Amino acid sequence: MSQKVTKAVFPVAGLGTRFLPATKAIAKEMLPVVDKPLIQYAVEEAVAAGIDTMIFITSRSKNVIIDHFDKAHELESELEAKNKTELLAILKGIVPPNVSFVFIRQAEALGLGHAVNCARPVIGDEPFAVILPDDMVEDGTRGCMSQMVELFAEKQTSILGVERVNPADTGSYGIVKTPETSEKYAKIDVIVEKPKPEVAPSNLAVVGRYILTPAIFDKIKNTGRGAGGEIQLTDAIADLMKDEDVLAYEFEGKRYDCGAKLGFLVANVELALLNTELKDNFKAYLKDLVSKF
Ligand code: UTP
């Protein structure tokens, strides 16, 4: 019987050191791109893919994420009293109907593999999605995870979202090697975490979108510390590949690396240019600014 993806894991327990001091007291995932926090874009992408259970792997400093997805009674009453119906709708839209939110603490930041394993009691024996909110993908239509869920419905095997990166940057990613194909997906032959450019098997990088079968959990349990002394999801996936096919899928859309300052700024500029309310004035401002360079 074919299985459906109904649960998504959002590992948000990392320290976010690249954004210090901004992330000293607030979660990196709450940084806004234009007017929405990164975590909300990620949840909206999951909802668009038909996922109804959102599982957040959090840490001590991330309680603000819990608050963001809670009902804000006082604020809602205030907006109602002032007849601010549009804002009220935006506020209520943060928590869509029929969507459940589960929060699990990762007591120690032992790595992405360890974070994903914290979701095991809630996932059980089902395939599930993993979305890293600091990788934002804008495809202008149904969303990156919807594309992957569609492929999963057909293939019923683990799928990693991948894209070509600058060969000099392989040391920042999990890198895969696949056979040449004209398809958008291919079975992965090799996966390695953060290889230096001179030993990288390709420049096809895993970015923050995964659909995994539950077999990954036993693999993570047996995974020791890898790159950076962390329990790496990539190493567990390499182990999973011995038993099952794992596909790399070159998704449609543009990815913004919002975990890094430059990518975050680029995302803000490009999404502002897509925003109906802002785009005309913002474009005029940018044109004027560029003319002064
Ligand atoms: P990153 O490598 O981006 O680390 O983690 P980070 O802590 O978020 O940011 P920097 O590098 O210090 O600036 C990739 C993803 O894995 C999660 C992070 O929250 C992020 O979404 N993660 C990482 C965990 O949830 N737990 C961990 O132990 C490690």
PDB file of C-alpha atoms and ligand atoms in Angstrom:
ATOM      1  CA  MET A   1       0.000   0.000   0.000  1.00  0.00           C
ATOM      2  CA  SER A   2       1.393   3.410  -0.868  1.00  0.00           C
ATOM      3  CA  GLN A   3       2.280   5.654   2.033  1.00  0.00           C
ATOM      4  CA  LYS A   4       1.585   9.369   2.439  1.00  0.00           C
ATOM      5  CA  VAL A   5       3.737  12.072   3.997  1.00  0.00           C
ATOM      6  CA  THR A   6       1.681  13.744   6.733  1.00  0.00           C
ATOM      7  CA  LYS A   7       4.365  14.847   9.206  1.00  0.00           C
ATOM      8  CA  ALA A   8       7.208  17.337   8.934  1.00  0.00           C
ATOM      9  CA  VAL A   9      10.170  17.791  11.262  1.00  0.00           C
ATOM     10  CA  PHE A  10      11.675  21.257  11.665  1.00  0.00           C
ATOM     11  CA  PRO A  11      15.060  20.975  13.402  1.00  0.00           C
ATOM     12  CA  VAL A  12      15.476  24.393  15.025  1.00  0.00           C
ATOM     13  CA  ALA A  13      17.728  23.596  17.972  1.00  0.00           C
ATOM     14  CA  GLY A  14      20.966  24.910  16.433  1.00  0.00           C
ATOM     15  CA  LEU A  15      22.792  27.838  18.001  1.00  0.00           C
ATOM     16  CA  GLY A  16      22.632  30.180  15.001  1.00  0.00           C
ATOM     17  CA  THR A  17      26.127  31.498  15.696  1.00  0.00           C
ATOM     18  CA  ARG A  18      26.487  33.094  12.259  1.00  0.00           C
ATOM     19  CA  PHE A  19      23.827  35.629  13.211  1.00  0.00           C
ATOM     20  CA  LEU A  20      25.164  36.658  16.584  1.00  0.00           C
ATOM     21  CA  PRO A  21      24.474  39.048  18.233  1.00  0.00           C
ATOM     22  CA  ALA A  22      20.973  39.044  16.621  1.00  0.00           C
ATOM     23  CA  THR A  23      20.441  35.449  17.749  1.00  0.00           C
ATOM     24  CA  LYS A  24      21.633  35.891  21.332  1.00  0.00           C
ATOM     25  CA  ALA A  25      18.093  36.136  22.704  1.00  0.00           C
ATOM     26  CA  ILE A  26      15.900  35.295  19.692  1.00  0.00           C
ATOM     27  CA  ALA A  27      15.792  32.211  17.513  1.00  0.00           C
ATOM     28  CA  LYS A  28      17.413  32.446  14.072  1.00  0.00           C
ATOM     29  CA  GLU A  29      14.190  31.001  12.636  1.00  0.00           C
ATOM     30  CA  MET A  30      12.275  34.077  13.845  1.00  0.00           C
ATOM     31  CA  LEU A  31      14.334  36.460  11.699  1.00  0.00           C
ATOM     32  CA  PRO A  32      11.911  37.985   9.171  1.00  0.00           C
ATOM     33  CA  VAL A  33      12.211  37.944   5.401  1.00  0.00           C
ATOM     34  CA  VAL A  34      10.210  41.070   4.532  1.00  0.00           C
ATOM     35  CA  ASP A  35       7.401  40.594   7.063  1.00  0.00           C
ATOM     36  CA  LYS A  36       7.294  36.893   7.943  1.00  0.00           C
ATOM     37  CA  PRO A  37       9.680  34.857  10.092  1.00  0.00           C
ATOM     38  CA  LEU A  38      11.644  32.110   8.347  1.00  0.00           C
ATOM     39  CA  ILE A  39       9.847  29.427  10.332  1.00  0.00           C
ATOM     40  CA  GLN A  40       6.468  30.573   9.015  1.00  0.00           C
ATOM     41  CA  TYR A  41       7.572  30.263   5.385  1.00  0.00           C
ATOM     42  CA  ALA A  42       8.708  26.708   6.217  1.00  0.00           C
ATOM     43  CA  VAL A  43       5.405  25.763   7.872  1.00  0.00           C
ATOM     44  CA  GLU A  44       3.410  27.268   4.978  1.00  0.00           C
ATOM     45  CA  GLU A  45       5.456  25.171   2.542  1.00  0.00           C
ATOM     46  CA  ALA A  46       4.621  22.038   4.551  1.00  0.00           C
ATOM     47  CA  VAL A  47       0.913  22.906   4.694  1.00  0.00           C
ATOM     48  CA  ALA A  48       0.919  23.458   0.903  1.00  0.00           C
ATOM     49  CA  ALA A  49       2.347  19.933   0.567  1.00  0.00           C
ATOM     50  CA  GLY A  50      -0.622  18.460   2.468  1.00  0.00           C
ATOM     51  CA  ILE A  51       1.300  17.923   5.716  1.00  0.00           C
ATOM     52  CA  ASP A  52      -0.798  18.316   8.877  1.00  0.00           C
ATOM     53  CA  THR A  53       1.572  17.575  11.771  1.00  0.00           C
ATOM     54  CA  MET A  54       4.441  19.991  12.392  1.00  0.00           C
ATOM     55  CA  ILE A  55       7.125  18.690  14.731  1.00  0.00           C
ATOM     56  CA  PHE A  56       9.648  21.235  15.973  1.00  0.00           C
ATOM     57  CA  ILE A  57      12.919  20.110  17.528  1.00  0.00           C
ATOM     58  CA  THR A  58      13.740  23.031  19.778  1.00  0.00           C
ATOM     59  CA  SER A  59      16.141  24.095  22.489  1.00  0.00           C
ATOM     60  CA  ARG A  60      15.991  26.327  25.561  1.00  0.00           C
ATOM     61  CA  SER A  61      16.290  29.604  23.690  1.00  0.00           C
ATOM     62  CA  LYS A  62      13.558  28.837  21.137  1.00  0.00           C
ATOM     63  CA  ASN A  63      10.351  29.313  23.158  1.00  0.00           C
ATOM     64  CA  VAL A  64       9.425  32.257  20.981  1.00  0.00           C
ATOM     65  CA  ILE A  65       8.710  29.766  18.174  1.00  0.00           C
ATOM     66  CA  ILE A  66       6.131  28.060  20.406  1.00  0.00           C
ATOM     67  CA  ASP A  67       4.560  31.468  21.101  1.00  0.00           C
ATOM     68  CA  HIS A  68       4.464  32.301  17.389  1.00  0.00           C
ATOM     69  CA  PHE A  69       2.273  29.275  16.650  1.00  0.00           C
ATOM     70  CA  ASP A  70       0.024  29.819  19.667  1.00  0.00           C
ATOM     71  CA  LYS A  71      -3.239  31.780  19.652  1.00  0.00           C
ATOM     72  CA  ALA A  72      -2.700  35.419  20.659  1.00  0.00           C
ATOM     73  CA  HIS A  73      -6.049  36.115  22.379  1.00  0.00           C
ATOM     74  CA  GLU A  74      -5.278  39.649  23.577  1.00  0.00           C
ATOM     75  CA  LEU A  75      -3.854  40.784  20.254  1.00  0.00           C
ATOM     76  CA  GLU A  76      -6.800  39.287  18.372  1.00  0.00           C
ATOM     77  CA  SER A  77      -9.353  41.047  20.640  1.00  0.00           C
ATOM     78  CA  GLU A  78      -7.481  44.318  20.247  1.00  0.00           C
ATOM     79  CA  LEU A  79      -7.473  44.077  16.430  1.00  0.00           C
ATOM     80  CA  GLU A  80     -11.139  43.050  16.447  1.00  0.00           C
ATOM     81  CA  ALA A  81     -12.085  46.028  18.618  1.00  0.00           C
ATOM     82  CA  LYS A  82     -10.209  48.336  16.238  1.00  0.00           C
ATOM     83  CA  ASN A  83     -11.832  46.691  13.189  1.00  0.00           C
ATOM     84  CA  LYS A  84      -8.456  45.787  11.685  1.00  0.00           C
ATOM     85  CA  THR A  85      -9.855  42.845   9.770  1.00  0.00           C
ATOM     86  CA  GLU A  86      -6.982  42.351   7.346  1.00  0.00           C
ATOM     87  CA  LEU A  87      -4.380  42.159  10.095  1.00  0.00           C
ATOM     88  CA  LEU A  88      -6.648  39.878  12.085  1.00  0.00           C
ATOM     89  CA  ALA A  89      -6.896  37.468   9.141  1.00  0.00           C
ATOM     90  CA  ILE A  90      -3.087  37.463   8.776  1.00  0.00           C
ATOM     91  CA  LEU A  91      -2.706  36.726  12.485  1.00  0.00           C
ATOM     92  CA  LYS A  92      -5.273  33.912  12.449  1.00  0.00           C
ATOM     93  CA  GLY A  93      -3.708  32.466   9.280  1.00  0.00           C
ATOM     94  CA  ILE A  94      -0.460  31.680  11.138  1.00  0.00           C
ATOM     95  CA  VAL A  95      -2.142  28.621  12.644  1.00  0.00           C
ATOM     96  CA  PRO A  96      -4.135  26.936   9.876  1.00  0.00           C
ATOM     97  CA  PRO A  97      -7.170  24.824  10.827  1.00  0.00           C
ATOM     98  CA  ASN A  98      -6.583  21.063  11.208  1.00  0.00           C
ATOM     99  CA  VAL A  99      -2.832  21.452  11.661  1.00  0.00           C
ATOM    100  CA  SER A 100      -1.186  20.145  14.863  1.00  0.00           C
ATOM    101  CA  PHE A 101       2.020  21.489  16.360  1.00  0.00           C
ATOM    102  CA  VAL A 102       4.321  19.302  18.441  1.00  0.00           C
ATOM    103  CA  PHE A 103       7.391  20.644  20.250  1.00  0.00           C
ATOM    104  CA  ILE A 104      10.241  18.396  21.366  1.00  0.00           C
ATOM    105  CA  ARG A 105      13.335  19.601  23.188  1.00  0.00           C
ATOM    106  CA  GLN A 106      16.766  18.521  21.986  1.00  0.00           C
ATOM    107  CA  ALA A 107      18.614  18.839  25.283  1.00  0.00           C
ATOM    108  CA  GLU A 108      22.033  19.124  23.662  1.00  0.00           C
ATOM    109  CA  ALA A 109      22.866  20.297  20.111  1.00  0.00           C
ATOM    110  CA  LEU A 110      24.535  17.027  19.081  1.00  0.00           C
ATOM    111  CA  GLY A 111      23.889  17.486  15.366  1.00  0.00           C
ATOM    112  CA  LEU A 112      21.165  17.370  12.714  1.00  0.00           C
ATOM    113  CA  GLY A 113      20.958  13.550  12.744  1.00  0.00           C
ATOM    114  CA  HIS A 114      20.442  13.587  16.497  1.00  0.00           C
ATOM    115  CA  ALA A 115      17.816  16.344  16.166  1.00  0.00           C
ATOM    116  CA  VAL A 116      15.833  14.319  13.598  1.00  0.00           C
ATOM    117  CA  ASN A 117      16.001  11.249  15.832  1.00  0.00           C
ATOM    118  CA  CYS A 118      14.323  13.238  18.631  1.00  0.00           C
ATOM    119  CA  ALA A 119      11.132  13.131  16.493  1.00  0.00           C
ATOM    120  CA  ARG A 120      11.038   9.327  16.424  1.00  0.00           C
ATOM    121  CA  PRO A 121       8.376   8.843  19.135  1.00  0.00           C
ATOM    122  CA  VAL A 122       5.967  11.123  17.242  1.00  0.00           C
ATOM    123  CA  ILE A 123       6.738   9.842  13.727  1.00  0.00           C
ATOM    124  CA  GLY A 124       6.460   6.116  14.419  1.00  0.00           C
ATOM    125  CA  ASP A 125       6.543   3.932  11.324  1.00  0.00           C
ATOM    126  CA  GLU A 126       5.770   6.467   8.584  1.00  0.00           C
ATOM    127  CA  PRO A 127       7.699   8.384   5.946  1.00  0.00           C
ATOM    128  CA  PHE A 128       8.199  12.015   6.956  1.00  0.00           C
ATOM    129  CA  ALA A 129       9.526  15.334   5.699  1.00  0.00           C
ATOM    130  CA  VAL A 130      12.421  17.323   7.143  1.00  0.00           C
ATOM    131  CA  ILE A 131      12.542  21.050   6.429  1.00  0.00           C
ATOM    132  CA  LEU A 132      15.407  23.311   7.507  1.00  0.00           C
ATOM    133  CA  PRO A 133      13.779  26.736   7.773  1.00  0.00           C
ATOM    134  CA  ASP A 134      16.977  28.667   7.069  1.00  0.00           C
ATOM    135  CA  ASP A 135      17.019  27.229   3.546  1.00  0.00           C
ATOM    136  CA  MET A 136      14.139  29.144   2.011  1.00  0.00           C
ATOM    137  CA  VAL A 137      12.858  28.010  -1.391  1.00  0.00           C
ATOM    138  CA  GLU A 138      10.691  30.240  -3.576  1.00  0.00           C
ATOM    139  CA  ASP A 139       9.248  28.419  -6.592  1.00  0.00           C
ATOM    140  CA  GLY A 140       6.425  30.828  -7.340  1.00  0.00           C
ATOM    141  CA  THR A 141       3.865  28.012  -7.408  1.00  0.00           C
ATOM    142  CA  ARG A 142       3.153  25.013  -5.206  1.00  0.00           C
ATOM    143  CA  GLY A 143       6.315  24.947  -3.087  1.00  0.00           C
ATOM    144  CA  CYS A 144       9.408  22.750  -2.989  1.00  0.00           C
ATOM    145  CA  MET A 145       7.990  20.203  -0.528  1.00  0.00           C
ATOM    146  CA  SER A 146       4.868  19.739  -2.684  1.00  0.00           C
ATOM    147  CA  GLN A 147       7.125  18.831  -5.602  1.00  0.00           C
ATOM    148  CA  MET A 148       8.924  16.276  -3.417  1.00  0.00           C
ATOM    149  CA  VAL A 149       5.707  14.816  -1.984  1.00  0.00           C
ATOM    150  CA  GLU A 150       4.452  14.307  -5.552  1.00  0.00           C
ATOM    151  CA  LEU A 151       7.635  12.416  -6.435  1.00  0.00           C
ATOM    152  CA  PHE A 152       7.400  10.383  -3.230  1.00  0.00           C
ATOM    153  CA  ALA A 153       3.816   9.361  -4.074  1.00  0.00           C
ATOM    154  CA  GLU A 154       5.235   7.745  -7.200  1.00  0.00           C
ATOM    155  CA  LYS A 155       8.570   6.367  -5.921  1.00  0.00           C
ATOM    156  CA  GLN A 156       7.848   5.497  -2.240  1.00  0.00           C
ATOM    157  CA  THR A 157      11.507   5.910  -1.286  1.00  0.00           C
ATOM    158  CA  SER A 158      13.640   8.539   0.466  1.00  0.00           C
ATOM    159  CA  ILE A 159      14.264  11.762  -1.491  1.00  0.00           C
ATOM    160  CA  LEU A 160      16.767  14.564  -0.863  1.00  0.00           C
ATOM    161  CA  GLY A 161      16.316  18.054  -2.337  1.00  0.00           C
ATOM    162  CA  VAL A 162      19.521  19.012  -4.180  1.00  0.00           C
ATOM    163  CA  GLU A 163      20.956  21.861  -6.218  1.00  0.00           C
ATOM    164  CA  ARG A 164      24.203  22.678  -8.009  1.00  0.00           C
ATOM    165  CA  VAL A 165      26.483  24.900  -5.920  1.00  0.00           C
ATOM    166  CA  ASN A 166      29.706  26.716  -6.645  1.00  0.00           C
ATOM    167  CA  PRO A 167      32.379  23.944  -6.608  1.00  0.00           C
ATOM    168  CA  ALA A 168      34.412  26.045  -4.165  1.00  0.00           C
ATOM    169  CA  ASP A 169      31.582  25.752  -1.592  1.00  0.00           C
ATOM    170  CA  THR A 170      31.217  21.955  -1.289  1.00  0.00           C
ATOM    171  CA  GLY A 171      32.721  22.099   2.215  1.00  0.00           C
ATOM    172  CA  SER A 172      29.492  23.685   3.487  1.00  0.00           C
ATOM    173  CA  TYR A 173      27.114  20.938   2.293  1.00  0.00           C
ATOM    174  CA  GLY A 174      26.326  17.263   2.076  1.00  0.00           C
ATOM    175  CA  ILE A 175      27.386  16.396  -1.489  1.00  0.00           C
ATOM    176  CA  VAL A 176      25.944  13.578  -3.621  1.00  0.00           C
ATOM    177  CA  LYS A 177      27.038  11.753  -6.736  1.00  0.00           C
ATOM    178  CA  THR A 178      24.399  10.479  -9.161  1.00  0.00           C
ATOM    179  CA  PRO A 179      24.520   8.966 -12.655  1.00  0.00           C
ATOM    180  CA  GLU A 180      24.024  11.402 -15.575  1.00  0.00           C
ATOM    181  CA  THR A 181      20.343  11.654 -16.466  1.00  0.00           C
ATOM    182  CA  SER A 182      17.917  13.937 -18.248  1.00  0.00           C
ATOM    183  CA  GLU A 183      15.379  13.391 -15.430  1.00  0.00           C
ATOM    184  CA  LYS A 184      15.075  15.782 -12.492  1.00  0.00           C
ATOM    185  CA  TYR A 185      15.823  12.921 -10.088  1.00  0.00           C
ATOM    186  CA  ALA A 186      18.357  10.098  -9.869  1.00  0.00           C
ATOM    187  CA  LYS A 187      19.402   7.386  -7.443  1.00  0.00           C
ATOM    188  CA  ILE A 188      22.298   8.550  -5.269  1.00  0.00           C
ATOM    189  CA  ASP A 189      25.493   6.473  -5.547  1.00  0.00           C
ATOM    190  CA  VAL A 190      27.573   8.362  -2.994  1.00  0.00           C
ATOM    191  CA  ILE A 191      26.882  10.942  -0.275  1.00  0.00           C
ATOM    192  CA  VAL A 192      29.516  12.716   1.840  1.00  0.00           C
ATOM    193  CA  GLU A 193      29.244  15.475   4.424  1.00  0.00           C
ATOM    194  CA  LYS A 194      31.159  18.699   3.826  1.00  0.00           C
ATOM    195  CA  PRO A 195      33.909  17.427   1.477  1.00  0.00           C
ATOM    196  CA  LYS A 196      36.694  19.828   0.534  1.00  0.00           C
ATOM    197  CA  PRO A 197      36.428  20.868  -3.158  1.00  0.00           C
ATOM    198  CA  GLU A 198      39.452  18.763  -4.136  1.00  0.00           C
ATOM    199  CA  VAL A 199      37.815  15.528  -2.923  1.00  0.00           C
ATOM    200  CA  ALA A 200      34.121  16.340  -3.519  1.00  0.00           C
ATOM    201  CA  PRO A 201      32.425  13.733  -5.761  1.00  0.00           C
ATOM    202  CA  SER A 202      30.402  16.503  -7.519  1.00  0.00           C
ATOM    203  CA  ASN A 203      28.920  19.930  -6.816  1.00  0.00           C
ATOM    204  CA  LEU A 204      25.386  18.588  -6.291  1.00  0.00           C
ATOM    205  CA  ALA A 205      24.524  19.724  -2.770  1.00  0.00           C
ATOM    206  CA  VAL A 206      21.823  18.554  -0.386  1.00  0.00           C
ATOM    207  CA  VAL A 207      19.865  21.564   0.825  1.00  0.00           C
ATOM    208  CA  GLY A 208      17.340  21.615   3.630  1.00  0.00           C
ATOM    209  CA  ARG A 209      14.561  19.451   2.165  1.00  0.00           C
ATOM    210  CA  TYR A 210      14.245  15.712   2.783  1.00  0.00           C
ATOM    211  CA  ILE A 211      11.616  12.994   2.678  1.00  0.00           C
ATOM    212  CA  LEU A 212      12.848  10.006   4.675  1.00  0.00           C
ATOM    213  CA  THR A 213      11.507   6.540   5.332  1.00  0.00           C
ATOM    214  CA  PRO A 214      11.344   5.531   9.019  1.00  0.00           C
ATOM    215  CA  ALA A 215      14.249   3.115   8.453  1.00  0.00           C
ATOM    216  CA  ILE A 216      16.463   6.186   8.943  1.00  0.00           C
ATOM    217  CA  PHE A 217      15.925   6.090  12.724  1.00  0.00           C
ATOM    218  CA  ASP A 218      17.803   2.820  13.312  1.00  0.00           C
ATOM    219  CA  LYS A 219      20.554   4.147  11.056  1.00  0.00           C
ATOM    220  CA  ILE A 220      20.865   7.350  13.100  1.00  0.00           C
ATOM    221  CA  LYS A 221      21.003   5.272  16.300  1.00  0.00           C
ATOM    222  CA  ASN A 222      24.071   3.503  14.905  1.00  0.00           C
ATOM    223  CA  THR A 223      25.727   6.669  13.577  1.00  0.00           C
ATOM    224  CA  GLY A 224      28.726   7.924  15.518  1.00  0.00           C
ATOM    225  CA  ARG A 225      29.961  11.498  15.551  1.00  0.00           C
ATOM    226  CA  GLY A 226      31.083  12.671  12.126  1.00  0.00           C
ATOM    227  CA  ALA A 227      32.083  16.022  10.583  1.00  0.00           C
ATOM    228  CA  GLY A 228      32.378  18.739  13.240  1.00  0.00           C
ATOM    229  CA  GLY A 229      31.997  16.125  16.014  1.00  0.00           C
ATOM    230  CA  GLU A 230      28.227  16.038  15.336  1.00  0.00           C
ATOM    231  CA  ILE A 231      25.840  13.151  14.653  1.00  0.00           C
ATOM    232  CA  GLN A 232      25.286  13.855  10.968  1.00  0.00           C
ATOM    233  CA  LEU A 233      22.076  13.035   9.103  1.00  0.00           C
ATOM    234  CA  THR A 234      24.220  12.613   5.976  1.00  0.00           C
ATOM    235  CA  ASP A 235      26.145   9.702   7.550  1.00  0.00           C
ATOM    236  CA  ALA A 236      22.885   7.964   8.511  1.00  0.00           C
ATOM    237  CA  ILE A 237      21.584   8.460   4.953  1.00  0.00           C
ATOM    238  CA  ALA A 238      24.805   6.890   3.578  1.00  0.00           C
ATOM    239  CA  ASP A 239      24.049   3.869   5.772  1.00  0.00           C
ATOM    240  CA  LEU A 240      20.396   3.801   4.634  1.00  0.00           C
ATOM    241  CA  MET A 241      21.572   3.684   1.003  1.00  0.00           C
ATOM    242  CA  LYS A 242      22.995   0.203   1.651  1.00  0.00           C
ATOM    243  CA  ASP A 243      19.414  -1.086   2.150  1.00  0.00           C
ATOM    244  CA  GLU A 244      17.197   1.251   0.110  1.00  0.00           C
ATOM    245  CA  ASP A 245      17.349   3.555  -2.897  1.00  0.00           C
ATOM    246  CA  VAL A 246      17.702   7.204  -1.962  1.00  0.00           C
ATOM    247  CA  LEU A 247      16.896   9.722  -4.688  1.00  0.00           C
ATOM    248  CA  ALA A 248      18.359  13.159  -5.306  1.00  0.00           C
ATOM    249  CA  TYR A 249      15.771  15.565  -6.688  1.00  0.00           C
ATOM    250  CA  GLU A 250      16.732  18.840  -8.394  1.00  0.00           C
ATOM    251  CA  PHE A 251      13.759  20.922  -7.335  1.00  0.00           C
ATOM    252  CA  GLU A 252      12.300  23.855  -9.249  1.00  0.00           C
ATOM    253  CA  GLY A 253      12.670  27.263  -7.645  1.00  0.00           C
ATOM    254  CA  LYS A 254      15.328  29.428  -6.094  1.00  0.00           C
ATOM    255  CA  ARG A 255      16.917  28.617  -2.753  1.00  0.00           C
ATOM    256  CA  TYR A 256      18.114  31.320  -0.400  1.00  0.00           C
ATOM    257  CA  ASP A 257      20.663  30.388   2.249  1.00  0.00           C
ATOM    258  CA  CYS A 258      19.109  32.449   5.025  1.00  0.00           C
ATOM    259  CA  GLY A 259      21.437  30.878   7.603  1.00  0.00           C
ATOM    260  CA  ALA A 260      24.182  33.150   6.224  1.00  0.00           C
ATOM    261  CA  LYS A 261      24.102  36.940   6.183  1.00  0.00           C
ATOM    262  CA  LEU A 262      24.478  37.399   2.420  1.00  0.00           C
ATOM    263  CA  GLY A 263      21.804  34.828   1.535  1.00  0.00           C
ATOM    264  CA  PHE A 264      19.464  36.379   4.088  1.00  0.00           C
ATOM    265  CA  LEU A 265      19.924  39.857   2.598  1.00  0.00           C
ATOM    266  CA  VAL A 266      19.426  38.543  -0.946  1.00  0.00           C
ATOM    267  CA  ALA A 267      16.192  36.816   0.144  1.00  0.00           C
ATOM    268  CA  ASN A 268      14.896  40.043   1.654  1.00  0.00           C
ATOM    269  CA  VAL A 269      15.641  42.043  -1.494  1.00  0.00           C
ATOM    270  CA  GLU A 270      14.177  39.480  -3.902  1.00  0.00           C
ATOM    271  CA  LEU A 271      11.058  38.775  -1.850  1.00  0.00           C
ATOM    272  CA  ALA A 272      10.458  42.489  -1.413  1.00  0.00           C
ATOM    273  CA  LEU A 273      10.518  42.728  -5.214  1.00  0.00           C
ATOM    274  CA  LEU A 274       7.769  40.071  -5.340  1.00  0.00           C
ATOM    275  CA  ASN A 275       5.652  41.769  -2.678  1.00  0.00           C
ATOM    276  CA  THR A 276       2.665  43.547  -4.264  1.00  0.00           C
ATOM    277  CA  GLU A 277       2.543  46.247  -1.608  1.00  0.00           C
ATOM    278  CA  LEU A 278       6.281  47.048  -1.710  1.00  0.00           C
ATOM    279  CA  LYS A 279       7.661  46.209  -5.103  1.00  0.00           C
ATOM    280  CA  ASP A 280       7.125  49.475  -7.006  1.00  0.00           C
ATOM    281  CA  ASN A 281       8.579  51.773  -4.366  1.00  0.00           C
ATOM    282  CA  PHE A 282      11.350  49.339  -3.532  1.00  0.00           C
ATOM    283  CA  LYS A 283      12.347  48.951  -7.187  1.00  0.00           C
ATOM    284  CA  ALA A 284      12.457  52.736  -7.602  1.00  0.00           C
ATOM    285  CA  TYR A 285      14.660  52.968  -4.511  1.00  0.00           C
ATOM    286  CA  LEU A 286      17.019  50.239  -5.768  1.00  0.00           C
ATOM    287  CA  LYS A 287      17.310  51.850  -9.215  1.00  0.00           C
ATOM    288  CA  ASP A 288      18.235  55.148  -7.629  1.00  0.00           C
ATOM    289  CA  LEU A 289      20.719  53.468  -5.297  1.00  0.00           C
ATOM    290  CA  VAL A 290      22.401  51.478  -8.086  1.00  0.00           C
ATOM    291  CA  SER A 291      22.721  54.602 -10.254  1.00  0.00           C
ATOM    292  CA  LYS A 292      24.957  56.050  -7.539  1.00  0.00           C
ATOM    293  CA  PHE A 293      27.451  53.150  -7.586  1.00  0.00           C
TER     294      PHE A 293
HETATM  295  P1  UTP B   1      23.404  24.750  11.065  1.00  0.00           P
HETATM  296  O1  UTP B   1      24.591  24.021  10.630  1.00  0.00           O
HETATM  297  O2  UTP B   1      22.862  25.805  10.179  1.00  0.00           O
HETATM  298  O3  UTP B   1      23.700  25.344  12.499  1.00  0.00           O
HETATM  299  O4  UTP B   1      22.285  23.655  11.362  1.00  0.00           O
HETATM  300  P2  UTP B   1      22.993  26.495  13.299  1.00  0.00           P
HETATM  301  O5  UTP B   1      23.320  26.308  14.728  1.00  0.00           O
HETATM  302  O6  UTP B   1      21.518  26.570  12.997  1.00  0.00           O
HETATM  303  O7  UTP B   1      23.645  27.837  12.739  1.00  0.00           O
HETATM  304  P3  UTP B   1      25.159  28.379  12.824  1.00  0.00           P
HETATM  305  O8  UTP B   1      25.940  27.570  11.818  1.00  0.00           O
HETATM  306  O9  UTP B   1      25.666  28.236  14.224  1.00  0.00           O
HETATM  307  O10 UTP B   1      25.010  29.833  12.442  1.00  0.00           O
HETATM  308  C1  UTP B   1      21.447  23.150  10.349  1.00  0.00           C
HETATM  309  C2  UTP B   1      20.056  22.922  10.895  1.00  0.00           C
HETATM  310  O11 UTP B   1      20.073  21.878  11.865  1.00  0.00           O
HETATM  311  C3  UTP B   1      19.525  22.319  13.090  1.00  0.00           C
HETATM  312  C4  UTP B   1      19.673  23.839  13.056  1.00  0.00           C
HETATM  313  O12 UTP B   1      18.717  24.456  13.898  1.00  0.00           O
HETATM  314  C5  UTP B   1      19.475  24.153  11.582  1.00  0.00           C
HETATM  315  O13 UTP B   1      18.098  24.210  11.235  1.00  0.00           O
HETATM  316  N1  UTP B   1      20.255  21.645  14.194  1.00  0.00           N
HETATM  317  C6  UTP B   1      21.605  21.516  14.114  1.00  0.00           C
HETATM  318  C7  UTP B   1      19.564  21.141  15.258  1.00  0.00           C
HETATM  319  O14 UTP B   1      18.314  21.258  15.344  1.00  0.00           O
HETATM  320  N2  UTP B   1      20.256  20.493  16.249  1.00  0.00           N
HETATM  321  C8  UTP B   1      21.583  20.353  16.200  1.00  0.00           C
HETATM  322  O15 UTP B   1      22.148  19.727  17.128  1.00  0.00           O
HETATM  323  C9  UTP B   1      22.288  20.870  15.107  1.00  0.00           C
END
